[in-house]
Short mmCIF file of C-alpha atoms and ligand atoms in Angstrom, two decimals:
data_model
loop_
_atom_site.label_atom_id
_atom_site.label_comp_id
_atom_site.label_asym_id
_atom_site.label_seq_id
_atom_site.Cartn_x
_atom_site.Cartn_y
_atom_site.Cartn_z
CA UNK A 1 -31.84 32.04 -18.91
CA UNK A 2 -27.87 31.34 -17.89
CA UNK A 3 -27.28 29.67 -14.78
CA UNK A 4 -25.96 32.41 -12.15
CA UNK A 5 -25.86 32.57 -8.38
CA UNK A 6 -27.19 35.38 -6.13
CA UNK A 7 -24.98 37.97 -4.34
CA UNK A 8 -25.72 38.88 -0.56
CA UNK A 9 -23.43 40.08 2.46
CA UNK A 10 -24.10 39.12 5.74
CA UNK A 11 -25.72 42.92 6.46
CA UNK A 12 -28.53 41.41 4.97
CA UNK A 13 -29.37 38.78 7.33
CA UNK A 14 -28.21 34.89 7.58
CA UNK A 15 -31.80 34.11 6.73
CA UNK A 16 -31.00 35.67 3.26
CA UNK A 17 -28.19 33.22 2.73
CA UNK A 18 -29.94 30.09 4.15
CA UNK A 19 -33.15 31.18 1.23
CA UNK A 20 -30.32 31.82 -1.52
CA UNK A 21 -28.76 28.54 -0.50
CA UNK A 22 -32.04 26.81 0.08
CA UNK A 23 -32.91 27.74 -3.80
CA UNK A 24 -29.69 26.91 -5.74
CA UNK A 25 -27.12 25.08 -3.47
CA UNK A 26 -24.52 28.14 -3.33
CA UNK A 27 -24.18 31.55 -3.00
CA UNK A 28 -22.04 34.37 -3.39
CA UNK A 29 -21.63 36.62 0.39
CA UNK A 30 -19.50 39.76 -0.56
CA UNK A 31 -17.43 41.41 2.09
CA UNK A 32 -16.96 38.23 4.01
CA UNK A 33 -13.61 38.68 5.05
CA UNK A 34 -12.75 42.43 6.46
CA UNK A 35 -9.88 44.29 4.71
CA UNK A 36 -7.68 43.60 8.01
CA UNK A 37 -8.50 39.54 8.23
CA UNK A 38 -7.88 39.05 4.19
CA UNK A 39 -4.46 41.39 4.34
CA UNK A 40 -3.60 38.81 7.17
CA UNK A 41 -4.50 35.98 5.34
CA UNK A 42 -2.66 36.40 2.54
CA UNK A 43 0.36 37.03 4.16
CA UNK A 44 -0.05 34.04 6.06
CA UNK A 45 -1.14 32.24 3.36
CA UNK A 46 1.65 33.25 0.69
CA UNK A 47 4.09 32.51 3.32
CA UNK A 48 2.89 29.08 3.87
CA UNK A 49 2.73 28.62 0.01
CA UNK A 50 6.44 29.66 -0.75
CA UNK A 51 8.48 27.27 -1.92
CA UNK A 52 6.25 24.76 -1.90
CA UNK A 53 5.22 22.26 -5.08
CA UNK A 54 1.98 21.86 -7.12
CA UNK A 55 0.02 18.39 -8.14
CA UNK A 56 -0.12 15.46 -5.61
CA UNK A 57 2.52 12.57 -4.76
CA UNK A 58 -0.29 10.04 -4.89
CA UNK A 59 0.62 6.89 -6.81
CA UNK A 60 -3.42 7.14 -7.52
CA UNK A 61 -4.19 8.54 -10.60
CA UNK A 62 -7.75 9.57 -9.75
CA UNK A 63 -6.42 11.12 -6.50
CA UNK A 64 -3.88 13.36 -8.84
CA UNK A 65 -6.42 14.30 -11.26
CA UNK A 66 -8.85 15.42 -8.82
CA UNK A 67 -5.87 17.29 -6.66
CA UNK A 68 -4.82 18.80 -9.92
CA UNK A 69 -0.81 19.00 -11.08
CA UNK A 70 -0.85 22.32 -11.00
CA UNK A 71 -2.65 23.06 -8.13
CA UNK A 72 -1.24 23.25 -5.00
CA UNK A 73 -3.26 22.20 -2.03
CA UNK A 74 -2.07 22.31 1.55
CA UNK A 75 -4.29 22.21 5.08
CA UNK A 76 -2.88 22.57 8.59
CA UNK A 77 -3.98 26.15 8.50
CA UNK A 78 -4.56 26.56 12.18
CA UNK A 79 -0.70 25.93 12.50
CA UNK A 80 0.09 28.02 9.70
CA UNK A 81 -1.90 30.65 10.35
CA UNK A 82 -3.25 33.28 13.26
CA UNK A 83 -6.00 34.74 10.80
CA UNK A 84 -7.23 31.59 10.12
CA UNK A 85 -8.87 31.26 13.33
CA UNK A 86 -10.66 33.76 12.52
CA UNK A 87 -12.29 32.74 9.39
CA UNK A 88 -12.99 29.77 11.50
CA UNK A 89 -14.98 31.38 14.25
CA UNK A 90 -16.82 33.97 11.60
CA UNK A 91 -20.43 34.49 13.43
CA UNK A 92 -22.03 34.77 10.04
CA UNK A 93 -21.19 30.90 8.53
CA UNK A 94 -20.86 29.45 11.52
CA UNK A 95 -24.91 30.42 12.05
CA UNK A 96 -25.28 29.07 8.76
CA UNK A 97 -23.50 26.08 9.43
CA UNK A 98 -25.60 25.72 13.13
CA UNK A 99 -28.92 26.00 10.75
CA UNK A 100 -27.90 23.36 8.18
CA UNK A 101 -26.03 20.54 10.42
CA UNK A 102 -27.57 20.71 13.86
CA UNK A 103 -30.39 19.30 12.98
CA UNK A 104 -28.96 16.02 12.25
CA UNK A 105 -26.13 15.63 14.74
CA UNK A 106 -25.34 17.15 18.10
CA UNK A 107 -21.66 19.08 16.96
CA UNK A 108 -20.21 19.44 13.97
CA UNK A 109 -17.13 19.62 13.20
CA UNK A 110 -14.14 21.19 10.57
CA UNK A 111 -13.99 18.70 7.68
CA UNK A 112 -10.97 21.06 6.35
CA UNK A 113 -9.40 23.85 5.78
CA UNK A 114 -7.57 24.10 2.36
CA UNK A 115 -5.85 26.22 0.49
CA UNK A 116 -6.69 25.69 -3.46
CA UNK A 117 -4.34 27.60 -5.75
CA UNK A 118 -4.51 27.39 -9.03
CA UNK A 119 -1.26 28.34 -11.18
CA UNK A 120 -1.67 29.40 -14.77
CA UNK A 121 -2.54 26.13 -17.01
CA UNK A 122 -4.54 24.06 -14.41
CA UNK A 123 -7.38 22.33 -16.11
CA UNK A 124 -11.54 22.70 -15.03
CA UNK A 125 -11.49 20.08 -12.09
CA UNK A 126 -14.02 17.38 -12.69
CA UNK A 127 -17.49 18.43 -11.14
CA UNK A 128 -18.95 16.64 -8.14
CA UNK A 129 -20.96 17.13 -4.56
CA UNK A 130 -18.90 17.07 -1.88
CA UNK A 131 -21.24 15.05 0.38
CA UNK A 132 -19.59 12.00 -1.97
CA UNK A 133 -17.19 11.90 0.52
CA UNK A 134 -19.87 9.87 2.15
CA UNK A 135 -21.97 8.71 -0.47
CA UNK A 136 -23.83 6.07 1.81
CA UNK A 137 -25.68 9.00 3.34
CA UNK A 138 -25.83 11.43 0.55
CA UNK A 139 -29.46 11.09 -1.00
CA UNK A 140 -31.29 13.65 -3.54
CA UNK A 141 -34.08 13.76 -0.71
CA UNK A 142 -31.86 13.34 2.43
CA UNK A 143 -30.05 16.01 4.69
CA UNK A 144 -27.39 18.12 4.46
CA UNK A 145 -23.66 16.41 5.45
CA UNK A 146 -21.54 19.16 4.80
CA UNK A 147 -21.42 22.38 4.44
CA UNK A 148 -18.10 24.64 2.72
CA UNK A 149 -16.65 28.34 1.60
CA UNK A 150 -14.16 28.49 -1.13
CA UNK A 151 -12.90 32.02 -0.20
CA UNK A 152 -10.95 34.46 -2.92
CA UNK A 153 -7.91 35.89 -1.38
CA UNK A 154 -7.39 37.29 -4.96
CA UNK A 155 -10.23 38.16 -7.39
CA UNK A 156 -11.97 35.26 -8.76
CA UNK A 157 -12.03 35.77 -12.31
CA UNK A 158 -14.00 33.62 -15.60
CA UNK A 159 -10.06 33.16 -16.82
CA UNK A 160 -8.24 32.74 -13.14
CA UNK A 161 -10.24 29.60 -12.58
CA UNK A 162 -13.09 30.67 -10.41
CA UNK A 163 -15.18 27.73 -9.08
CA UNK A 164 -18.04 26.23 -11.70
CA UNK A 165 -21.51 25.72 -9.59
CA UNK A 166 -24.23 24.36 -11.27
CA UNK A 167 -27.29 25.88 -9.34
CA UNK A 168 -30.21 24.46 -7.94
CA UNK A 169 -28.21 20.84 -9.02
CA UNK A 170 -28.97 20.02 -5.00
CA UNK A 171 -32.64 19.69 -5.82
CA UNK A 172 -32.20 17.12 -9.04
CA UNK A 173 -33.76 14.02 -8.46
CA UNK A 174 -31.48 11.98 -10.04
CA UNK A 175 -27.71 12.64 -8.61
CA UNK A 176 -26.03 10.18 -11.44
CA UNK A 177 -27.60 12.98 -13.95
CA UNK A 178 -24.27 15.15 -15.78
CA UNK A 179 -24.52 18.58 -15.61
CA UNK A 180 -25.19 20.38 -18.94
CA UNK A 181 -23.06 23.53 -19.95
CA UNK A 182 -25.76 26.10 -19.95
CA UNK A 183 -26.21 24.88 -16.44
CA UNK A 184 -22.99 25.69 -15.61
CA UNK A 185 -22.22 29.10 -13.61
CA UNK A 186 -18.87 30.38 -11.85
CA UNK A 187 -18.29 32.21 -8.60
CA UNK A 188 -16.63 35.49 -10.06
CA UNK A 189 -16.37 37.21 -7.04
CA UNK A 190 -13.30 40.33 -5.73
CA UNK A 191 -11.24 38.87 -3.01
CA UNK A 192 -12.76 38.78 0.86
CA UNK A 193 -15.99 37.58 -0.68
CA UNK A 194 -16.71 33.66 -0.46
CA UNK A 195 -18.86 31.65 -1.77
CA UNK A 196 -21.15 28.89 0.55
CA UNK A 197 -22.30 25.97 -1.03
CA UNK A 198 -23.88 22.58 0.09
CA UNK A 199 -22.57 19.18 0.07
CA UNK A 200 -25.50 18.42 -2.47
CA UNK A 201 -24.43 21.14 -5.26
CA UNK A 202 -22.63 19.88 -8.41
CA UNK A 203 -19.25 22.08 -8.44
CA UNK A 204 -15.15 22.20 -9.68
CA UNK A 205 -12.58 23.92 -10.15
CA UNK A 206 -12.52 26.32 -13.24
CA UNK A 207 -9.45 26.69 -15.62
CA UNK A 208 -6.61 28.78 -14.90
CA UNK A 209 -6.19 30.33 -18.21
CA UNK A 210 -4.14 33.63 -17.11
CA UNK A 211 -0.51 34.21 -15.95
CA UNK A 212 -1.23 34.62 -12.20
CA UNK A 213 -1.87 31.86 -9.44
CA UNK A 214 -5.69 32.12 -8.34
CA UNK A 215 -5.73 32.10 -4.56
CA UNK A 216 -8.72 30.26 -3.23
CA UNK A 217 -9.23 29.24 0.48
CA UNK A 218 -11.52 26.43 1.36
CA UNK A 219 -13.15 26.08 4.86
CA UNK A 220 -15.96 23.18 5.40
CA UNK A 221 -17.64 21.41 8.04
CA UNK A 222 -19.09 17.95 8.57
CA UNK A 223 -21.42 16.51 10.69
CA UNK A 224 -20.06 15.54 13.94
CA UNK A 225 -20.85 11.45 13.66
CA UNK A 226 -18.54 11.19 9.96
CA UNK A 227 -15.15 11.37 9.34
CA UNK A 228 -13.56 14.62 8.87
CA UNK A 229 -11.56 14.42 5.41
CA UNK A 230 -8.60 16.28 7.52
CA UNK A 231 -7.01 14.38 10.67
CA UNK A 232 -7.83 17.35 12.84
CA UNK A 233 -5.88 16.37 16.14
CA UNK A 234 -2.95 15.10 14.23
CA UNK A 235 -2.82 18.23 11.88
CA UNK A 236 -3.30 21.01 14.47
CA UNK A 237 -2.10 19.48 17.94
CA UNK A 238 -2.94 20.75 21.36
CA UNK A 239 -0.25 23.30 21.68
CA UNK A 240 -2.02 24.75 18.27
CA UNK A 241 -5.55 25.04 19.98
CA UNK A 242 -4.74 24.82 24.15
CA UNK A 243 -5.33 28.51 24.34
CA UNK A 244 -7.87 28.98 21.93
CA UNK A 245 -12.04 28.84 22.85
CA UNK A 246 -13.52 25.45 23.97
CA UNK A 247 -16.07 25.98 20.21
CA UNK A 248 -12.84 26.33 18.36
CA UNK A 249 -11.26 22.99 20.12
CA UNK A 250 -14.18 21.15 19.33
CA UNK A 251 -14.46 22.04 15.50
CA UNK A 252 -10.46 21.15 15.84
CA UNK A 253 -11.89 17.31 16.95
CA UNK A 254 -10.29 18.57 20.28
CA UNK A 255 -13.64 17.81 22.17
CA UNK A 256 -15.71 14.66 22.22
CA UNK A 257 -19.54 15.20 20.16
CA UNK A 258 -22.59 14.42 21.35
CA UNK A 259 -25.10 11.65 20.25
CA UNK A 260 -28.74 10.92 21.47
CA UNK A 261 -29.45 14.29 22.20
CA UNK A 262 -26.71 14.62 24.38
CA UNK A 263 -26.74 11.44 26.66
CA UNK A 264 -23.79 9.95 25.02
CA UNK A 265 -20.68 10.90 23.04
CA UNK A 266 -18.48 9.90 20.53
CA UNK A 267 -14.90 10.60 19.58
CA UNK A 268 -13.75 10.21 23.16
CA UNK A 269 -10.67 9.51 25.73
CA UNK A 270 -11.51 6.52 28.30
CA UNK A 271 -15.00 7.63 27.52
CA UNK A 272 -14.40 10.87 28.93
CA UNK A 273 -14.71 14.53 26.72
CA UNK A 274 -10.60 14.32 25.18
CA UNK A 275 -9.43 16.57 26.96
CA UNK A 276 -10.45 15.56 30.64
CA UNK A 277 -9.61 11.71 29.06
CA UNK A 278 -5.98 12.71 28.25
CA UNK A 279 -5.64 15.26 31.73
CA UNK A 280 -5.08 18.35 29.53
CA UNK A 281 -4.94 21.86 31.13
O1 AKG B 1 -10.86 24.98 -6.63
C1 AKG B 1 -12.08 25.12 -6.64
O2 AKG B 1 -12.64 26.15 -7.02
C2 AKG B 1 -12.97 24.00 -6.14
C3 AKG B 1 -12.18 22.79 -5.72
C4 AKG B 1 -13.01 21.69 -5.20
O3 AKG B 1 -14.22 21.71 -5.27
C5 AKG B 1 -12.37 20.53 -4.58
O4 AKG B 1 -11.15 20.35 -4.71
O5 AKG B 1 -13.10 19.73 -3.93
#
């Protein structure tokens, strides 16, 4: 049978995304994004994107190949975008997220969000887990570290590039084991749907082999005692998040998290909660 993913919206229940996710490591939610938040997004978003370059200035060749010379990546979107807050505070993954990181830490936080646009030519992107990021704690039998959505903005299509999942890859035994091509799916999905996977499910980018950029908008988050992969105070300062929720300040690394069930905290100001630490209004 080929590889494929299941299809669900959010109508149907979180607990039918946590079982599709809990059997293959992704899954594909339809109508994610309203009409009214995507329209805003991709203004936002195109804005943001005009003018600037594809491919990485990394002198590290690994870093390049995995960024992609003709994709263009850029975070930040909290400053570079209204909508994106939005996407950010969505009730739906943020329960998902609540069911598959709180049990291991006491907040989690954004790891980042991304835009991942592929122009015509890009290459398939190498496939790997995410939770490499921190490999010391990312075990075929452990937890989950991290959790993401590669959102379409545009349709993702077999030929625009649309991510390559290899499902139920979270459950192999062996995580040095190479994917084999009839294991190999992609998340062809019409734009405002997204598609949730695990830090423990084998994934890349597909090829680009059309004429049009494929607009894909990543969003992940980390548990709250490991490094976020974006600089979250440095790339959306206060003035970004002041008036914004105390939930969306934390997940913005504005806000100290909790350890040992809530007796102590990390990721603090004079050992105070950041803000109170650095006397912000
Ligand atoms: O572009 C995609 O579809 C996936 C990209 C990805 O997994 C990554 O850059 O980590």
């Amino acid at each position: 049978m080929a590889a494929s993913l299941r299809e669900t919206t959010f109508a149907n229940g979180v607990e039918d995304v946590l079982s599709a996710l809990d059997a293959d490591g992704g899954v594909v939610v339809h109508e994610f994004l309203s009409p009214d938040l995507l329209d805003r997004l991709r203004a936002d978003m195109q804005r943001a994107a005009s003018g600037r370059e594809f491919g990485s200035a990394s002198a590290n060749d690994q870093i390049r190949n995995f960024w992609g010379d003709k994709t263009m990546r850029f975070t930040r979107l909290a400053t570079r975008s209204d909508a994106f807050f939005d996407v950010l505070t969505h009730e739906g993954f943020l329960a998902v997220a609540d069911n598959l990181l709180l049990p291991n830490c006491g907040s989690y936080w954004m790891n980042t969000g991304q835009m991942m646009i592929l122009a015509p030519g890009q290459p398939a992107q190498a496939l790997h887990r995410d939770g490499e990021n921190w490999s010391r704690v990312l075990s075929p039998h452990g937890f989950e570290v991290t959790i993401s959505c590669m959102f379409a903005l545009e349709d993702f299509t077999t030929a625009n590039g649309a991510t390559h999942v290899v499902p139920g890859s979270h459950r192999w035994d062996d995580y040095s084991r190479q994917a084999r091509p009839s294991e190999i799916t992609q998340a062809v999905m019409p734009a405002g749907s997204g598609m949730i996977y695990t830090g423990r499910v084998i994934h890349g980018g597909g090829a680009n082999t059309t004429d049009a950029w494929r607009w894909g908008m990543h969003l992940s988050f980390v548990l709250g005692w490991l490094a976020p992969e974006e600089a979250l105070p440095l790339a959306a300062p206060w003035d970004a998040v002041r008036a914004q929720p105390q939930r969306v300040q934390q997940l913005l690394g504005w806000r100290s998290t909790t350890i040992g069930g809530g007796n102590a905290h990390l990721w603090s100001v004079d050992y105070e909660d950041v803000p109170d630490g650095l006397g912000l209004d």
